Amino acid sequence: MLKVYLSGEIHTDWRERIVAGAKGLEVAFSSPVTDHDASDDCGVAILGAEDRKVWHDRKGAQINAIRTRKGIEDADVVVVRFGEKYKQWNAAFDAGYAAALGKSLIVLHGPDHAHALKEVDAAALAVAETPEQIVDVLRYVQTGALPAAADA
Amino acid sequence: MLKVYLSGEIHTDWRERIVAGAKGLEVAFSSPVTDHDASDDCGVAILGAEDRKVWHDRKGAQINAIRTRKGIEDADVVVVRFGEKYKQWNAAFDAGYAAALGKSLIVLHGPDHAHALKEVDAAALAVAETPEQIVDVLRYVQTGALPAAADA
Amino acid sequence: MLKVYLSGEIHTDWRERIVAGAKGLEVAFSSPVTDHDASDDCGVAILGAEDRKVWHDRKGAQINAIRTRKGIEDADVVVVRFGEKYKQWNAAFDAGYAAALGKSLIVLHGPDHAHALKEVDAAALAVAETPEQIVDVLRYVQTGALPAAADA
Amino acid sequence: MLKVYLSGEIHTDWRERIVAGAKGLEVAFSSPVTDHDASDDCGVAILGAEDRKVWHDRKGAQINAIRTRKGIEDADVVVVRFGEKYKQWNAAFDAGYAAALGKSLIVLHGPDHAHALKEVDAAALAVAETPEQIVDVLRYVQTGALPAAADA
Amino acid sequence: MLKVYLSGEIHTDWRERIVAGAKGLEVAFSSPVTDHDASDDCGVAILGAEDRKVWHDRKGAQINAIRTRKGIEDADVVVVRFGEKYKQWNAAFDAGYAAALGKSLIVLHGPDHAHALKEVDAAALAVAETPEQIVDVLRYVQTGALPAAADA
Amino acid sequence: MLKVYLSGEIHTDWRERIVAGAKGLEVAFSSPVTDHDASDDCGVAILGAEDRKVWHDRKGAQINAIRTRKGIEDADVVVVRFGEKYKQWNAAFDAGYAAALGKSLIVLHGPDHAHALKEVDAAALAVAETPEQIVDVLRYVQTGALPAAADA
Amino acid sequence: MLKVYLSGEIHTDWRERIVAGAKGLEVAFSSPVTDHDASDDCGVAILGAEDRKVWHDRKGAQINAIRTRKGIEDADVVVVRFGEKYKQWNAAFDAGYAAALGKSLIVLHGPDHAHALKEVDAAALAVAETPEQIVDVLRYVQTGALPAAADA
Amino acid sequence: MLKVYLSGEIHTDWRERIVAGAKGLEVAFSSPVTDHDASDDCGVAILGAEDRKVWHDRKGAQINAIRTRKGIEDADVVVVRFGEKYKQWNAAFDAGYAAALGKSLIVLHGPDHAHALKEVDAAALAVAETPEQIVDVLRYVQTGALPAAADA
């Protein structure tokens, strides 16, 4: 069983495409909470409201960290996706965290971000541009099968 | 499966309330022996009586440590409850032990203890006042679901 | 599931008594190869004869180390038994190995050896004189139940 | 050089007595900030005021943790002192933290606290009642010299 | 001696202000190469030119990683500065790397970035807005002295 | 369950002979992708072609590393086979990697390579010449049974 | 600087011979307290008398452990000497402890003990019969110089 | 101070060229014993002759391992040189050992070996062809200075 944590961007369907593509493989996926509002507000929703935004955010981020840490620490492979928008510093933070733990890191982003992500990519074992490439990597890593002729 | 160790106060039903509330989640709970007399006397009951109280206590505390260590080391999350009474230094010891191992720490105590527990709370990812909040944290961490509207 | 490695003396039935006594508990036992001749000769039997006794012994001891290491590294609890005879340096070596890995160490020996084993006992969480006490410790650690009144 | 961290109670002169007594030994001591007001207020004094006491405390406790962690992680020996008053949960937290890191732990407290501290004492390599005993332990550990005849 | 690594933004004088402010403290600072062009081109300048930008960047980023890793792994405290511009994913990566190694993390950024950095801040022991606050934290951590009355 | 990673030479049937011989034992085997072409080309087949051979190789080697690392890190025992031909530096690299992680290392090679492999053999717990000896080691380690009389 | 801990037998001058022989090398030696009476009685001499011998011994052994652990954990090389007499289980314990920490282990004993020590020797990088051989190993390891012609 | 271990090929002057080139930098170099005969014979020269070549080699390789392990474990950077001749499996073993410990790995070899070393290179942070490039990397890593214009 290959345990894979899917970190980063939550606005497109990249996780769904990877999970669907990996059907039939012995891969167990985990990921952060991808409901943006829940993720932002979980701290105050559970532990009580805060006047200052900074503590509102702190309480939420720390509860999310319980899930994120378990996901990364249990994983064999950590995939980090950088999307087109937003700062996404939590994605880069997860990548650094995974790298320091010696996890196999795979980064997923478009070519426009290549220069800005060069330090992150330099710590990765694969840099992909599409979710389908991630699936191909996972399939190859587990079964040794390469994608069909068009790609080879 | 989220592994949760429930450390600390043994005089109220907080463990039962958490376990009951977490029914349906994929959470495996463990805890110390909560029978106060058994916990105090296990050493001499099994390994032979001692004249001096300090060795009576030592033998018991070390046998209990076998269980405590396994519980904490196997856990993803360590919840430490501080009650209204007693010194509860073993609870704070467990919290420190868990923190040094990088476990996700959740502290449970009333507002009166907030100042005295500030160093412990500062190492935690959540500080709760009720067992139900702990359940809400565990449910959110595992499923992403927040408590119903009243809380949000 | 509590994983327990039973190290040391191989000439009496202490392992059998512990395993039998622990029936019904969720304990998984492992141990070294306790067939003395097989243990001594495994190296040359498998990898080829040696003229010098020292290499005969080395080859065997290293193959046995594959089993011993796995047993100790997988264990939550390491029980080390010192019998009445022989040097038993491998038992003390296992105890030191287990202690350095942070395993819960239980030592089993008669009172005559107490002074000679004081450094080993000082690293242990329990020092027992009978296999039945080991069973009582394991039962208590797992279930919280103490032995019946006669012992308490 | 033996590195010793002195954790716990800050209201009596036990640290000064240990440092003075250890004069001439190759021991390097470190300790938390022992100015109670500075320790309580450092967070807001440096990083800005907070309306809620809980965040006032949090900011301070986290800055103090930078010093505490370094002190404990650099130490060979961690001495934890429990005084007569206050909850002193941070002292027990430090003891647990040190124990999990495999530091040699020495606990210093009066006999009245022995039962309440039995789990902490059970993780220690020495339990002392006076600062002078701590000095004697450090001197013996470093030089092999025991205290003069009156004690022996 | 407190070892501090200064990671992140390289376009303003924040490092110089911290180093100047910490004069007189026993703090040893290290940092990445802050010459932007050298940092970008070191790979090809030393190991030979590349046609594709991605490998040009890869070679440079990996050489820079030799310095960055040593800086972070040797440090007691890692300060990560996020400036007003650029993606700065390497800064967030360093923060995650430091956090996973258990380093004391201090984050330095303006209030505008607070929400986007909430996961990074949640892993930190201090979040500062000015280099002078960093100096105050380091001075307090090392000497226990708080900034003068105006700040307290 | 004994987890065994089979590293090294991919041109003969040594893996099949070990797996077949170990039938009936509780051993879980893993290994690298042994299809030489797939292993060489996986990087460009999945992540896109490269003009320079060095990057073609790099991309493939890094994807293979995801599998290799998991195999070695999950293993109790790492068997490394050196064949008659080729440099086989990846096999020696795997042996060093396994040794540094404290894995039980078994090396399999003919007598001609003994001198050249002396540093690798010196880190191993068994040095075998045939796959059948590996099977004998695994059977003995798991069951304590030695090969039949001819060998003993 | 090579740090070497000299563990085991305390009744002959083997330590002095090694230290004298290593004069001129950059080796820093450490060792347990070798005054037998002090070592036995340090616990009660410092921390107060005990009626039962087992606790008399426990208190002493734990104080000695503070020194032993630091010696072993700081060392690059641990030399363990087994003499002609006594059980010497603490020596074997130290060897196991050192092995589990990945220290380079050197064992020193006469040929009579070879079979009884085969598991300890199997974990060592050198097995010597005389202190002078230990000196030769240390000199070679540090300078590359072999003993004069008679030996070569 | 940057600690650099120079592993591998011992027949050319690459170590001398690196050490000479790095003059003026704060770099501390270490390396294996590079006297081929001493390295081969140290075991029997010190610990006594062996009839079988395999044990002659084993004794020597294990003594050399004391030096190699210390060199690699103390290092920040491990440089591994592969020359034109010989199997050099010990060099690849050292590379794997260093990689597993998270050391920054630099590989030095000619282009002919690139394909055979692709797995080793894939674990490295720099792959150089000349000792002078290694010096340039070390200088840049420590001072930020790039080689003069001709290279840039």
PDB file of N, CA and C in Angstrom, chain C residues 40 53 57-58 61-62 82 84 86-90 92-93 95-97 99-101 105 113-123 127, chain G residues 40 53 57-58 61-62 82 84 86-90 92-93 95-97 99-101 105 113-123 127:
ATOM      1  N   ASP C  40      23.733 -22.101  17.523  1.00  0.00           N
ATOM      2  CA  ASP C  40      25.203 -22.071  17.452  1.00  0.00           C
ATOM      3  C   ASP C  40      25.717 -22.342  16.035  1.00  0.00           C
ATOM      4  N   LYS C  53      37.006 -21.484  14.999  1.00  0.00           N
ATOM      5  CA  LYS C  53      35.773 -21.395  15.792  1.00  0.00           C
ATOM      6  C   LYS C  53      35.232 -19.961  15.822  1.00  0.00           C
ATOM      7  N   ASP C  57      31.461 -19.036  14.900  1.00  0.00           N
ATOM      8  CA  ASP C  57      30.570 -18.311  15.819  1.00  0.00           C
ATOM      9  C   ASP C  57      30.068 -16.998  15.225  1.00  0.00           C
ATOM     10  N   ARG C  58      30.966 -16.291  14.562  1.00  0.00           N
ATOM     11  CA  ARG C  58      30.582 -14.989  14.003  1.00  0.00           C
ATOM     12  C   ARG C  58      29.446 -15.117  13.003  1.00  0.00           C
ATOM     13  N   ALA C  61      26.240 -15.913  14.874  1.00  0.00           N
ATOM     14  CA  ALA C  61      25.742 -14.808  15.697  1.00  0.00           C
ATOM     15  C   ALA C  61      25.141 -13.706  14.831  1.00  0.00           C
ATOM     16  N   GLN C  62      25.723 -13.499  13.653  1.00  0.00           N
ATOM     17  CA  GLN C  62      25.184 -12.430  12.804  1.00  0.00           C
ATOM     18  C   GLN C  62      23.842 -12.815  12.195  1.00  0.00           C
ATOM     19  N   PHE C  82      17.557 -13.691  33.056  1.00  0.00           N
ATOM     20  CA  PHE C  82      18.878 -14.189  33.429  1.00  0.00           C
ATOM     21  C   PHE C  82      18.693 -15.429  34.295  1.00  0.00           C
ATOM     22  N   GLU C  84      20.313 -19.186  36.130  1.00  0.00           N
ATOM     23  CA  GLU C  84      21.277 -19.448  37.203  1.00  0.00           C
ATOM     24  C   GLU C  84      22.687 -19.646  36.666  1.00  0.00           C
ATOM     25  N   TYR C  86      25.763 -19.851  33.323  1.00  0.00           N
ATOM     26  CA  TYR C  86      26.330 -19.255  32.114  1.00  0.00           C
ATOM     27  C   TYR C  86      26.521 -17.739  32.236  1.00  0.00           C
ATOM     28  N   LYS C  87      27.286 -17.221  31.309  1.00  0.00           N
ATOM     29  CA  LYS C  87      27.616 -15.811  31.317  1.00  0.00           C
ATOM     30  C   LYS C  87      26.429 -14.954  30.887  1.00  0.00           C
ATOM     31  N   GLN C  88      25.721 -15.432  29.858  1.00  0.00           N
ATOM     32  CA  GLN C  88      24.511 -14.729  29.418  1.00  0.00           C
ATOM     33  C   GLN C  88      24.771 -13.280  29.025  1.00  0.00           C
ATOM     34  N   TRP C  89      25.910 -13.065  28.374  1.00  0.00           N
ATOM     35  CA  TRP C  89      26.217 -11.696  27.972  1.00  0.00           C
ATOM     36  C   TRP C  89      25.292 -11.219  26.858  1.00  0.00           C
ATOM     37  N   ASN C  90      24.828 -12.160  26.051  1.00  0.00           N
ATOM     38  CA  ASN C  90      23.893 -11.749  24.993  1.00  0.00           C
ATOM     39  C   ASN C  90      22.597 -11.215  25.585  1.00  0.00           C
ATOM     40  N   ALA C  92      22.315  -9.537  28.440  1.00  0.00           N
ATOM     41  CA  ALA C  92      22.602  -8.171  28.892  1.00  0.00           C
ATOM     42  C   ALA C  92      22.793  -7.234  27.705  1.00  0.00           C
ATOM     43  N   PHE C  93      23.384  -7.752  26.641  1.00  0.00           N
ATOM     44  CA  PHE C  93      23.529  -6.955  25.419  1.00  0.00           C
ATOM     45  C   PHE C  93      22.148  -6.556  24.878  1.00  0.00           C
ATOM     46  N   ALA C  95      19.440  -6.291  26.551  1.00  0.00           N
ATOM     47  CA  ALA C  95      18.847  -5.311  27.470  1.00  0.00           C
ATOM     48  C   ALA C  95      19.366  -3.914  27.177  1.00  0.00           C
ATOM     49  N   GLY C  96      20.662  -3.787  26.947  1.00  0.00           N
ATOM     50  CA  GLY C  96      21.234  -2.489  26.628  1.00  0.00           C
ATOM     51  C   GLY C  96      20.726  -1.957  25.300  1.00  0.00           C
ATOM     52  N   TYR C  97      20.622  -2.850  24.339  1.00  0.00           N
ATOM     53  CA  TYR C  97      20.109  -2.473  23.013  1.00  0.00           C
ATOM     54  C   TYR C  97      18.669  -1.949  23.128  1.00  0.00           C
ATOM     55  N   ALA C  99      17.183  -0.792  25.834  1.00  0.00           N
ATOM     56  CA  ALA C  99      17.142   0.450  26.612  1.00  0.00           C
ATOM     57  C   ALA C  99      17.491   1.645  25.740  1.00  0.00           C
ATOM     58  N   ALA C 100      18.506   1.496  24.920  1.00  0.00           N
ATOM     59  CA  ALA C 100      18.926   2.616  24.070  1.00  0.00           C
ATOM     60  C   ALA C 100      17.851   2.984  23.052  1.00  0.00           C
ATOM     61  N   LEU C 101      17.032   2.016  22.658  1.00  0.00           N
ATOM     62  CA  LEU C 101      15.935   2.297  21.727  1.00  0.00           C
ATOM     63  C   LEU C 101      14.702   2.832  22.441  1.00  0.00           C
ATOM     64  N   LEU C 105      11.611  -1.983  29.360  1.00  0.00           N
ATOM     65  CA  LEU C 105      12.427  -3.144  29.694  1.00  0.00           C
ATOM     66  C   LEU C 105      11.928  -3.777  30.994  1.00  0.00           C
ATOM     67  N   HIS C 113      21.107 -12.745  41.832  1.00  0.00           N
ATOM     68  CA  HIS C 113      21.765 -11.958  40.789  1.00  0.00           C
ATOM     69  C   HIS C 113      21.535 -10.454  40.936  1.00  0.00           C
ATOM     70  N   ALA C 114      20.810 -10.057  41.957  1.00  0.00           N
ATOM     71  CA  ALA C 114      20.377  -8.655  42.039  1.00  0.00           C
ATOM     72  C   ALA C 114      21.557  -7.679  42.012  1.00  0.00           C
ATOM     73  N   HIS C 115      22.588  -7.960  42.780  1.00  0.00           N
ATOM     74  CA  HIS C 115      23.696  -6.998  42.822  1.00  0.00           C
ATOM     75  C   HIS C 115      24.447  -6.947  41.486  1.00  0.00           C
ATOM     76  N   ALA C 116      24.681  -8.094  40.914  1.00  0.00           N
ATOM     77  CA  ALA C 116      25.424  -8.131  39.650  1.00  0.00           C
ATOM     78  C   ALA C 116      24.632  -7.503  38.501  1.00  0.00           C
ATOM     79  N   LEU C 117      23.330  -7.498  38.641  1.00  0.00           N
ATOM     80  CA  LEU C 117      22.481  -6.944  37.582  1.00  0.00           C
ATOM     81  C   LEU C 117      21.979  -5.537  37.905  1.00  0.00           C
ATOM     82  N   LYS C 118      22.602  -4.874  38.854  1.00  0.00           N
ATOM     83  CA  LYS C 118      22.001  -3.609  39.297  1.00  0.00           C
ATOM     84  C   LYS C 118      21.937  -2.547  38.208  1.00  0.00           C
ATOM     85  N   GLU C 119      22.912  -2.521  37.301  1.00  0.00           N
ATOM     86  CA  GLU C 119      22.859  -1.543  36.209  1.00  0.00           C
ATOM     87  C   GLU C 119      21.745  -1.886  35.210  1.00  0.00           C
ATOM     88  N   VAL C 120      21.556  -3.169  34.989  1.00  0.00           N
ATOM     89  CA  VAL C 120      20.483  -3.569  34.076  1.00  0.00           C
ATOM     90  C   VAL C 120      19.121  -3.286  34.713  1.00  0.00           C
ATOM     91  N   ASP C 121      18.969  -3.673  35.959  1.00  0.00           N
ATOM     92  CA  ASP C 121      17.706  -3.411  36.657  1.00  0.00           C
ATOM     93  C   ASP C 121      17.389  -1.921  36.730  1.00  0.00           C
ATOM     94  N   ALA C 122      18.442  -1.110  36.847  1.00  0.00           N
ATOM     95  CA  ALA C 122      18.236   0.336  36.964  1.00  0.00           C
ATOM     96  C   ALA C 122      17.682   0.945  35.680  1.00  0.00           C
ATOM     97  N   ALA C 123      17.805   0.227  34.585  1.00  0.00           N
ATOM     98  CA  ALA C 123      17.262   0.709  33.311  1.00  0.00           C
ATOM     99  C   ALA C 123      15.885   0.131  33.019  1.00  0.00           C
ATOM    100  N   VAL C 127      11.254  -5.314  37.648  1.00  0.00           N
ATOM    101  CA  VAL C 127      12.187  -6.407  37.917  1.00  0.00           C
ATOM    102  C   VAL C 127      11.389  -7.510  38.609  1.00  0.00           C
TER     103      VAL C 127
ATOM    104  N   ASP G  40      29.651   1.639  44.077  1.00  0.00           N
ATOM    105  CA  ASP G  40      28.590   0.877  44.730  1.00  0.00           C
ATOM    106  C   ASP G  40      27.752   1.723  45.689  1.00  0.00           C
ATOM    107  N   LYS G  53      18.961  -3.786  50.293  1.00  0.00           N
ATOM    108  CA  LYS G  53      20.116  -3.730  49.399  1.00  0.00           C
ATOM    109  C   LYS G  53      19.684  -3.370  47.968  1.00  0.00           C
ATOM    110  N   ASP G  57      21.390  -0.413  45.887  1.00  0.00           N
ATOM    111  CA  ASP G  57      22.003  -0.622  44.572  1.00  0.00           C
ATOM    112  C   ASP G  57      21.339   0.224  43.491  1.00  0.00           C
ATOM    113  N   ARG G  58      20.022   0.303  43.543  1.00  0.00           N
ATOM    114  CA  ARG G  58      19.304   1.054  42.506  1.00  0.00           C
ATOM    115  C   ARG G  58      19.722   2.522  42.484  1.00  0.00           C
ATOM    116  N   ALA G  61      23.231   2.752  41.035  1.00  0.00           N
ATOM    117  CA  ALA G  61      23.303   2.428  39.609  1.00  0.00           C
ATOM    118  C   ALA G  61      22.710   3.548  38.759  1.00  0.00           C
ATOM    119  N   GLN G  62      21.679   4.193  39.273  1.00  0.00           N
ATOM    120  CA  GLN G  62      21.070   5.258  38.470  1.00  0.00           C
ATOM    121  C   GLN G  62      21.958   6.502  38.416  1.00  0.00           C
ATOM    122  N   PHE G  82      36.037  -7.115  28.761  1.00  0.00           N
ATOM    123  CA  PHE G  82      35.560  -8.190  29.618  1.00  0.00           C
ATOM    124  C   PHE G  82      36.774  -8.873  30.240  1.00  0.00           C
ATOM    125  N   GLU G  84      38.591 -11.510  33.389  1.00  0.00           N
ATOM    126  CA  GLU G  84      38.542 -12.946  33.651  1.00  0.00           C
ATOM    127  C   GLU G  84      37.441 -13.335  34.622  1.00  0.00           C
ATOM    128  N   TYR G  86      33.930 -12.347  37.343  1.00  0.00           N
ATOM    129  CA  TYR G  86      32.674 -11.628  37.547  1.00  0.00           C
ATOM    130  C   TYR G  86      31.731 -11.767  36.335  1.00  0.00           C
ATOM    131  N   LYS G  87      30.490 -11.402  36.612  1.00  0.00           N
ATOM    132  CA  LYS G  87      29.449 -11.516  35.590  1.00  0.00           C
ATOM    133  C   LYS G  87      29.602 -10.435  34.522  1.00  0.00           C
ATOM    134  N   GLN G  88      29.916  -9.218  34.954  1.00  0.00           N
ATOM    135  CA  GLN G  88      30.175  -8.120  34.013  1.00  0.00           C
ATOM    136  C   GLN G  88      29.007  -7.855  33.065  1.00  0.00           C
ATOM    137  N   TRP G  89      27.801  -7.972  33.639  1.00  0.00           N
ATOM    138  CA  TRP G  89      26.633  -7.731  32.790  1.00  0.00           C
ATOM    139  C   TRP G  89      26.514  -6.262  32.409  1.00  0.00           C
ATOM    140  N   ASN G  90      27.021  -5.390  33.271  1.00  0.00           N
ATOM    141  CA  ASN G  90      26.969  -3.971  32.910  1.00  0.00           C
ATOM    142  C   ASN G  90      27.831  -3.687  31.672  1.00  0.00           C
ATOM    143  N   ALA G  92      28.321  -5.778  29.144  1.00  0.00           N
ATOM    144  CA  ALA G  92      27.544  -6.235  27.987  1.00  0.00           C
ATOM    145  C   ALA G  92      26.360  -5.314  27.720  1.00  0.00           C
ATOM    146  N   PHE G  93      25.775  -4.800  28.798  1.00  0.00           N
ATOM    147  CA  PHE G  93      24.681  -3.824  28.655  1.00  0.00           C
ATOM    148  C   PHE G  93      25.185  -2.585  27.910  1.00  0.00           C
ATOM    149  N   ALA G  95      27.645  -2.393  25.881  1.00  0.00           N
ATOM    150  CA  ALA G  95      27.913  -2.764  24.486  1.00  0.00           C
ATOM    151  C   ALA G  95      26.622  -2.734  23.670  1.00  0.00           C
ATOM    152  N   GLY G  96      25.558  -3.280  24.234  1.00  0.00           N
ATOM    153  CA  GLY G  96      24.276  -3.269  23.531  1.00  0.00           C
ATOM    154  C   GLY G  96      23.760  -1.860  23.349  1.00  0.00           C
ATOM    155  N   TYR G  97      23.910  -1.066  24.378  1.00  0.00           N
ATOM    156  CA  TYR G  97      23.462   0.331  24.332  1.00  0.00           C
ATOM    157  C   TYR G  97      24.214   1.083  23.224  1.00  0.00           C
ATOM    158  N   ALA G  99      25.781  -0.207  20.643  1.00  0.00           N
ATOM    159  CA  ALA G  99      25.446  -0.752  19.323  1.00  0.00           C
ATOM    160  C   ALA G  99      24.134  -0.168  18.810  1.00  0.00           C
ATOM    161  N   ALA G 100      23.150  -0.081  19.679  1.00  0.00           N
ATOM    162  CA  ALA G 100      21.857   0.445  19.249  1.00  0.00           C
ATOM    163  C   ALA G 100      21.946   1.900  18.840  1.00  0.00           C
ATOM    164  N   LEU G 101      22.886   2.644  19.418  1.00  0.00           N
ATOM    165  CA  LEU G 101      23.080   4.048  19.038  1.00  0.00           C
ATOM    166  C   LEU G 101      23.961   4.191  17.803  1.00  0.00           C
ATOM    167  N   LEU G 105      31.890  -0.008  17.884  1.00  0.00           N
ATOM    168  CA  LEU G 105      32.119  -0.822  19.077  1.00  0.00           C
ATOM    169  C   LEU G 105      33.401  -1.641  18.893  1.00  0.00           C
ATOM    170  N   HIS G 113      36.892 -16.260  26.359  1.00  0.00           N
ATOM    171  CA  HIS G 113      35.528 -15.737  26.388  1.00  0.00           C
ATOM    172  C   HIS G 113      34.900 -15.642  25.002  1.00  0.00           C
ATOM    173  N   ALA G 114      35.617 -16.041  23.974  1.00  0.00           N
ATOM    174  CA  ALA G 114      35.166 -15.779  22.605  1.00  0.00           C
ATOM    175  C   ALA G 114      33.780 -16.371  22.329  1.00  0.00           C
ATOM    176  N   HIS G 115      33.549 -17.611  22.737  1.00  0.00           N
ATOM    177  CA  HIS G 115      32.253 -18.220  22.428  1.00  0.00           C
ATOM    178  C   HIS G 115      31.116 -17.540  23.207  1.00  0.00           C
ATOM    179  N   ALA G 116      31.362 -17.280  24.467  1.00  0.00           N
ATOM    180  CA  ALA G 116      30.311 -16.666  25.287  1.00  0.00           C
ATOM    181  C   ALA G 116      29.996 -15.236  24.840  1.00  0.00           C
ATOM    182  N   LEU G 117      30.947 -14.607  24.202  1.00  0.00           N
ATOM    183  CA  LEU G 117      30.765 -13.222  23.759  1.00  0.00           C
ATOM    184  C   LEU G 117      30.455 -13.119  22.273  1.00  0.00           C
ATOM    185  N   LYS G 118      30.074 -14.215  21.642  1.00  0.00           N
ATOM    186  CA  LYS G 118      29.966 -14.163  20.182  1.00  0.00           C
ATOM    187  C   LYS G 118      28.923 -13.167  19.692  1.00  0.00           C
ATOM    188  N   GLU G 119      27.830 -12.989  20.414  1.00  0.00           N
ATOM    189  CA  GLU G 119      26.831 -12.002  19.987  1.00  0.00           C
ATOM    190  C   GLU G 119      27.359 -10.573  20.147  1.00  0.00           C
ATOM    191  N   VAL G 120      28.115 -10.339  21.180  1.00  0.00           N
ATOM    192  CA  VAL G 120      28.689  -9.003  21.374  1.00  0.00           C
ATOM    193  C   VAL G 120      29.754  -8.735  20.306  1.00  0.00           C
ATOM    194  N   ASP G 121      30.628  -9.704  20.107  1.00  0.00           N
ATOM    195  CA  ASP G 121      31.666  -9.547  19.083  1.00  0.00           C
ATOM    196  C   ASP G 121      31.057  -9.325  17.694  1.00  0.00           C
ATOM    197  N   ALA G 122      29.926  -9.980  17.450  1.00  0.00           N
ATOM    198  CA  ALA G 122      29.297  -9.868  16.130  1.00  0.00           C
ATOM    199  C   ALA G 122      28.784  -8.461  15.853  1.00  0.00           C
ATOM    200  N   ALA G 123      28.606  -7.679  16.908  1.00  0.00           N
ATOM    201  CA  ALA G 123      28.156  -6.293  16.737  1.00  0.00           C
ATOM    202  C   ALA G 123      29.320  -5.312  16.706  1.00  0.00           C
ATOM    203  N   VAL G 127      37.672  -6.811  17.435  1.00  0.00           N
ATOM    204  CA  VAL G 127      37.762  -7.627  18.644  1.00  0.00           C
ATOM    205  C   VAL G 127      39.250  -7.799  18.946  1.00  0.00           C
TER     206      VAL G 127
END
